[in-house]
PDB file of C-alpha atoms in Angstrom:
ATOM      1  CA  MET A  88       0.000   0.000   0.000  1.00 61.00           C
ATOM      2  CA  ASP A  89       1.183   3.508  -0.792  1.00 61.00           C
ATOM      3  CA  LYS A  90       2.736   5.360   2.180  1.00 59.00           C
ATOM      4  CA  THR A  91       0.477   8.386   1.635  1.00 67.00           C
ATOM      5  CA  VAL A  92      -2.605   6.177   1.732  1.00 70.00           C
ATOM      6  CA  GLU A  93      -1.325   4.436   4.879  1.00 64.00           C
ATOM      7  CA  LYS A  94      -0.783   7.812   6.531  1.00 63.00           C
ATOM      8  CA  LEU A  95      -4.288   8.982   5.580  1.00 70.00           C
ATOM      9  CA  ILE A  96      -5.798   5.788   6.971  1.00 72.00           C
ATOM     10  CA  ALA A  97      -3.863   6.244  10.212  1.00 67.00           C
ATOM     11  CA  MET A  98      -4.999   9.875  10.457  1.00 70.00           C
ATOM     12  CA  ALA A  99      -8.616   8.827   9.869  1.00 80.00           C
ATOM     13  CA  ALA A 100      -8.181   6.379  12.758  1.00 72.00           C
ATOM     14  CA  GLY A 101      -7.249   9.271  15.034  1.00 75.00           C
ATOM     15  CA  GLN A 102      -3.479   8.971  14.899  1.00 64.00           C
ATOM     16  CA  ASN A 103      -1.381  12.124  14.733  1.00 65.00           C
ATOM     17  CA  ARG A 104       0.661  12.682  11.601  1.00 60.00           C
ATOM     18  CA  ASP A 105       3.903  12.762  13.601  1.00 56.00           C
ATOM     19  CA  CYS A 106       3.072   9.496  15.372  1.00 55.00           C
ATOM     20  CA  PHE A 107       2.633   7.800  12.011  1.00 48.00           C
ATOM     21  CA  ASP A 108       6.224   8.581  11.087  1.00 52.00           C
ATOM     22  CA  GLU A 109       7.406   7.353  14.478  1.00 54.00           C
ATOM     23  CA  ASN A 110       5.407   4.147  14.118  1.00 62.00           C
ATOM     24  CA  SER A 111       6.702   3.633  10.581  1.00 73.00           C
ATOM     25  CA  ILE A 112      10.009   2.692  12.193  1.00 87.00           C
ATOM     26  CA  PRO A 113       9.934  -1.008  13.054  1.00 90.00           C
ATOM     27  CA  LEU A 114       9.646  -1.887  16.747  1.00 90.00           C
ATOM     28  CA  ASP A 115      12.942  -3.793  16.761  1.00 93.00           C
ATOM     29  CA  VAL A 116      14.730  -0.727  15.342  1.00 94.00           C
ATOM     30  CA  ARG A 117      13.114   1.515  17.957  1.00 94.00           C
ATOM     31  CA  ASN A 118      14.201  -0.896  20.697  1.00 95.00           C
ATOM     32  CA  LYS A 119      17.768  -0.959  19.369  1.00 97.00           C
ATOM     33  CA  ILE A 120      17.827   2.841  19.264  1.00 96.00           C
ATOM     34  CA  ASN A 121      16.458   3.051  22.802  1.00 97.00           C
ATOM     35  CA  ASP A 122      19.116   0.633  24.027  1.00 97.00           C
ATOM     36  CA  ALA A 123      21.836   2.509  22.140  1.00 97.00           C
ATOM     37  CA  LEU A 124      20.789   5.863  23.612  1.00 98.00           C
ATOM     38  CA  ASP A 125      20.747   4.318  27.082  1.00 97.00           C
ATOM     39  CA  SER A 126      24.219   2.896  26.510  1.00 97.00           C
ATOM     40  CA  VAL A 127      25.605   6.247  25.342  1.00 97.00           C
ATOM     41  CA  PHE A 128      23.987   8.016  28.285  1.00 97.00           C
ATOM     42  CA  ARG A 129      25.350   5.562  30.856  1.00 97.00           C
ATOM     43  CA  GLY A 130      28.812   5.724  29.313  1.00 97.00           C
ATOM     44  CA  LYS A 131      28.840   9.516  29.299  1.00 97.00           C
ATOM     45  CA  SER A 132      27.564   9.537  32.894  1.00 97.00           C
ATOM     46  CA  ILE A 133      30.368   7.264  34.050  1.00 96.00           C
ATOM     47  CA  LEU A 134      32.983   9.331  32.218  1.00 96.00           C
ATOM     48  CA  ILE A 135      31.774  12.518  33.911  1.00 96.00           C
ATOM     49  CA  TRP A 136      31.267  10.908  37.321  1.00 94.00           C
ATOM     50  CA  ALA A 137      34.689   9.261  37.349  1.00 94.00           C
ATOM     51  CA  ARG A 138      36.308  12.678  37.016  1.00 90.00           C
ATOM     52  CA  GLY A 139      34.764  13.746  40.321  1.00 88.00           C
ATOM     53  CA  GLY A 140      31.477  15.044  41.628  1.00 88.00           C
ATOM     54  CA  LYS A 141      28.102  13.641  42.538  1.00 94.00           C
ATOM     55  CA  LEU A 142      26.394  10.978  40.467  1.00 94.00           C
ATOM     56  CA  SER A 143      23.236  13.081  40.025  1.00 94.00           C
ATOM     57  CA  VAL A 144      25.302  15.922  38.546  1.00 95.00           C
ATOM     58  CA  ALA A 145      26.985  13.459  36.175  1.00 96.00           C
ATOM     59  CA  TRP A 146      23.551  12.222  35.066  1.00 96.00           C
ATOM     60  CA  LYS A 147      22.348  15.749  34.356  1.00 96.00           C
ATOM     61  CA  LEU A 148      25.487  16.743  32.441  1.00 96.00           C
ATOM     62  CA  ALA A 149      25.493  13.519  30.429  1.00 97.00           C
ATOM     63  CA  MET A 150      21.836  14.009  29.493  1.00 97.00           C
ATOM     64  CA  THR A 151      22.510  17.577  28.405  1.00 96.00           C
ATOM     65  CA  GLU A 152      25.408  16.375  26.232  1.00 97.00           C
ATOM     66  CA  LEU A 153      23.282  13.634  24.696  1.00 97.00           C
ATOM     67  CA  LEU A 154      20.370  15.968  23.961  1.00 96.00           C
ATOM     68  CA  ASP A 155      22.731  18.459  22.318  1.00 95.00           C
ATOM     69  CA  GLN A 156      24.342  15.699  20.283  1.00 95.00           C
ATOM     70  CA  ILE A 157      21.030  14.316  18.998  1.00 95.00           C
ATOM     71  CA  PHE A 158      19.593  17.729  18.166  1.00 93.00           C
ATOM     72  CA  GLN A 159      22.689  18.660  16.153  1.00 93.00           C
ATOM     73  CA  ILE A 160      21.726  16.066  13.534  1.00 90.00           C
ATOM     74  CA  LYS A 161      20.635  18.172  10.576  1.00 85.00           C
ATOM     75  CA  ASN A 162      18.077  16.144   8.688  1.00 78.00           C
ATOM     76  CA  THR A 163      14.395  15.391   8.886  1.00 74.00           C
ATOM     77  CA  MET A 164      14.255  11.648   8.332  1.00 84.00           C
ATOM     78  CA  PRO A 165      11.721   9.852  10.524  1.00 88.00           C
ATOM     79  CA  ILE A 166      14.604   7.980  12.194  1.00 91.00           C
ATOM     80  CA  VAL A 167      16.034  11.301  13.390  1.00 92.00           C
ATOM     81  CA  GLU A 168      12.626  12.385  14.619  1.00 89.00           C
ATOM     82  CA  TYR A 169      12.375   9.115  16.513  1.00 92.00           C
ATOM     83  CA  LEU A 170      15.846   9.651  18.013  1.00 94.00           C
ATOM     84  CA  ARG A 171      14.684  13.015  19.335  1.00 93.00           C
ATOM     85  CA  ILE A 172      11.537  11.542  20.828  1.00 93.00           C
ATOM     86  CA  ALA A 173      13.498   8.661  22.329  1.00 95.00           C
ATOM     87  CA  VAL A 174      16.088  10.897  23.980  1.00 96.00           C
ATOM     88  CA  PHE A 175      13.312  12.816  25.732  1.00 95.00           C
ATOM     89  CA  GLU A 176      11.766   9.542  26.881  1.00 95.00           C
ATOM     90  CA  LEU A 177      15.179   8.512  28.176  1.00 96.00           C
ATOM     91  CA  ARG A 178      15.449  11.772  30.089  1.00 96.00           C
ATOM     92  CA  LYS A 179      12.078  11.151  31.738  1.00 96.00           C
ATOM     93  CA  LYS A 180      13.160   7.640  32.705  1.00 95.00           C
ATOM     94  CA  TRP A 181      16.413   8.858  34.249  1.00 95.00           C
ATOM     95  CA  ASP A 182      14.739  11.759  36.055  1.00 94.00           C
ATOM     96  CA  ILE A 183      12.635   9.161  37.876  1.00 94.00           C
ATOM     97  CA  LYS A 184      15.689   6.972  38.538  1.00 93.00           C
ATOM     98  CA  GLU A 185      17.504   9.957  39.997  1.00 93.00           C
ATOM     99  CA  LEU A 186      14.609  10.742  42.321  1.00 93.00           C
ATOM    100  CA  GLN A 187      14.450   7.137  43.500  1.00 93.00           C
ATOM    101  CA  SER A 188      18.176   6.506  43.779  1.00 92.00           C
ATOM    102  CA  ASN A 189      19.848   6.373  47.167  1.00 92.00           C
ATOM    103  CA  GLU A 190      23.195   6.777  45.369  1.00 91.00           C
ATOM    104  CA  ARG A 191      22.508  10.104  43.643  1.00 90.00           C
ATOM    105  CA  ASN A 192      24.883  11.931  46.000  1.00 92.00           C
ATOM    106  CA  SER A 193      27.628   9.305  45.735  1.00 93.00           C
ATOM    107  CA  VAL A 194      31.083  10.186  44.506  1.00 91.00           C
ATOM    108  CA  ALA A 195      33.153   7.761  42.457  1.00 90.00           C
ATOM    109  CA  ASN A 196      36.317   7.423  44.464  1.00 88.00           C
ATOM    110  CA  VAL A 197      38.528   5.386  42.148  1.00 90.00           C
ATOM    111  CA  SER A 198      42.057   5.722  40.919  1.00 91.00           C
ATOM    112  CA  GLY A 199      44.784   3.760  39.235  1.00 93.00           C
ATOM    113  CA  GLN A 200      43.810   0.587  37.410  1.00 95.00           C
ATOM    114  CA  GLU A 201      40.219   0.733  38.701  1.00 93.00           C
ATOM    115  CA  LEU A 202      39.795   4.167  37.125  1.00 93.00           C
ATOM    116  CA  THR A 203      41.323   2.952  33.867  1.00 95.00           C
ATOM    117  CA  ASN A 204      38.980  -0.048  33.789  1.00 95.00           C
ATOM    118  CA  LEU A 205      35.968   2.139  34.565  1.00 95.00           C
ATOM    119  CA  LEU A 206      36.853   4.642  31.845  1.00 95.00           C
ATOM    120  CA  ASP A 207      37.479   1.854  29.312  1.00 97.00           C
ATOM    121  CA  TYR A 208      34.067   0.381  30.120  1.00 97.00           C
ATOM    122  CA  ALA A 209      32.389   3.798  29.809  1.00 96.00           C
ATOM    123  CA  ASN A 210      34.075   4.491  26.483  1.00 97.00           C
ATOM    124  CA  SER A 211      32.966   1.097  25.180  1.00 97.00           C
ATOM    125  CA  LEU A 212      29.356   1.893  26.148  1.00 97.00           C
ATOM    126  CA  VAL A 213      29.490   5.212  24.298  1.00 97.00           C
ATOM    127  CA  LYS A 214      31.172   3.677  21.258  1.00 98.00           C
ATOM    128  CA  SER A 215      28.809   0.718  20.949  1.00 97.00           C
ATOM    129  CA  GLY A 216      25.741   2.938  21.345  1.00 97.00           C
ATOM    130  CA  MET A 217      26.988   5.480  18.813  1.00 96.00           C
ATOM    131  CA  ASP A 218      27.880   2.711  16.367  1.00 97.00           C
ATOM    132  CA  VAL A 219      24.267   1.503  16.452  1.00 96.00           C
ATOM    133  CA  ILE A 220      22.840   5.014  16.087  1.00 95.00           C
ATOM    134  CA  ASN A 221      25.223   5.952  13.277  1.00 94.00           C
ATOM    135  CA  GLY A 222      24.503   2.657  11.557  1.00 94.00           C
ATOM    136  CA  PHE A 223      20.802   3.528  11.374  1.00 92.00           C
ATOM    137  CA  LEU A 224      21.495   7.113  10.349  1.00 91.00           C
ATOM    138  CA  ASN A 225      23.821   6.027   7.551  1.00 89.00           C
ATOM    139  CA  SER A 226      21.637   3.250   6.189  1.00 81.00           C
ATOM    140  CA  GLY A 227      18.714   3.985   3.954  1.00 61.00           C
ATOM    141  CA  THR A 228      17.109   0.656   4.793  1.00 51.00           C
ATOM    142  CA  VAL A 229      14.913   1.896   7.632  1.00 50.00           C
ATOM    143  CA  THR A 230      13.387   4.663   5.580  1.00 47.00           C
ATOM    144  CA  ASN A 231      14.648   6.908   2.835  1.00 45.00           C
ATOM    145  CA  ALA A 232      11.784   9.320   3.078  1.00 45.00           C
ATOM    146  CA  GLU A 233      12.612  12.754   4.303  1.00 45.00           C
ATOM    147  CA  ARG A 234       9.671  14.613   5.731  1.00 43.00           C
ATOM    148  CA  LYS A 235       8.741  17.557   3.652  1.00 42.00           C
ATOM    149  CA  PRO A 236       7.922  20.744   5.529  1.00 40.00           C
ATOM    150  CA  GLN A 237       4.210  20.871   5.934  1.00 41.00           C
ATOM    151  CA  LYS A 238       2.445  23.746   4.233  1.00 36.00           C
ATOM    152  CA  VAL A 239      -0.048  23.896   7.084  1.00 34.00           C
ATOM    153  CA  ILE A 240       2.692  24.634   9.618  1.00 39.00           C
ATOM    154  CA  ALA A 241       4.145  27.347   7.387  1.00 45.00           C
ATOM    155  CA  MET A 242       0.699  28.866   6.890  1.00 40.00           C
ATOM    156  CA  ASN A 243       0.016  28.824  10.638  1.00 41.00           C
ATOM    157  CA  MET A 244       3.354  30.476  11.357  1.00 47.00           C
ATOM    158  CA  GLU A 245       2.606  33.209   8.817  1.00 51.00           C
ATOM    159  CA  LEU A 246      -0.853  33.679  10.313  1.00 45.00           C
ATOM    160  CA  ALA A 247       0.691  33.996  13.788  1.00 47.00           C
ATOM    161  CA  ARG A 248       3.169  36.586  12.460  1.00 53.00           C
ATOM    162  CA  SER A 249       0.396  38.614  10.865  1.00 49.00           C
ATOM    163  CA  HIS A 250      -1.584  38.561  14.126  1.00 45.00           C
ATOM    164  CA  GLU A 251       1.549  39.650  15.970  1.00 48.00           C
ATOM    165  CA  ARG A 252       2.131  42.520  13.534  1.00 51.00           C
ATOM    166  CA  GLU A 253      -1.510  43.535  13.868  1.00 47.00           C
ATOM    167  CA  TYR A 254      -1.271  43.465  17.669  1.00 44.00           C
ATOM    168  CA  VAL A 255       1.886  45.592  17.631  1.00 49.00           C
ATOM    169  CA  ARG A 256       0.240  48.156  15.300  1.00 53.00           C
ATOM    170  CA  LYS A 257      -2.758  48.499  17.606  1.00 49.00           C
ATOM    171  CA  ARG A 258      -0.566  49.296  20.618  1.00 50.00           C
TER     172      ARG A 258
END
């Protein structure tokens, strides 16, 4: 069935247009991306934490780094849109973990070979997660379709600008 027809059927069933693109990515791919993002986040957290400071601070800094990294990707493929959704879901998950953790104020007090082993492990987490993510970004097998900017959004933005100009003139 044609992708446009599938999208129209999904919309008629009450599904949002953006959710259709998210759901067009196979569940196993979404799970692999979720696991990869989690791996990158945990690796970055360990790298920051091992250099000193509280675990909760390391979690926050690692999440900020990961969000920045994902949002620097400059294309509009559905896989990128899913990555952005998934990183926000990951943030919600880790916000809850931080609230529930008794270790959030812990400091990693390691040195020598233990520190080297910990950093090697953290780097391997980041590398393996990024390899998975980059593999999906570089392959056209998941979906080649780039989302085209929607005319409706552009029209609404122009309408909002005209209302704003009108409001400013009236003042």
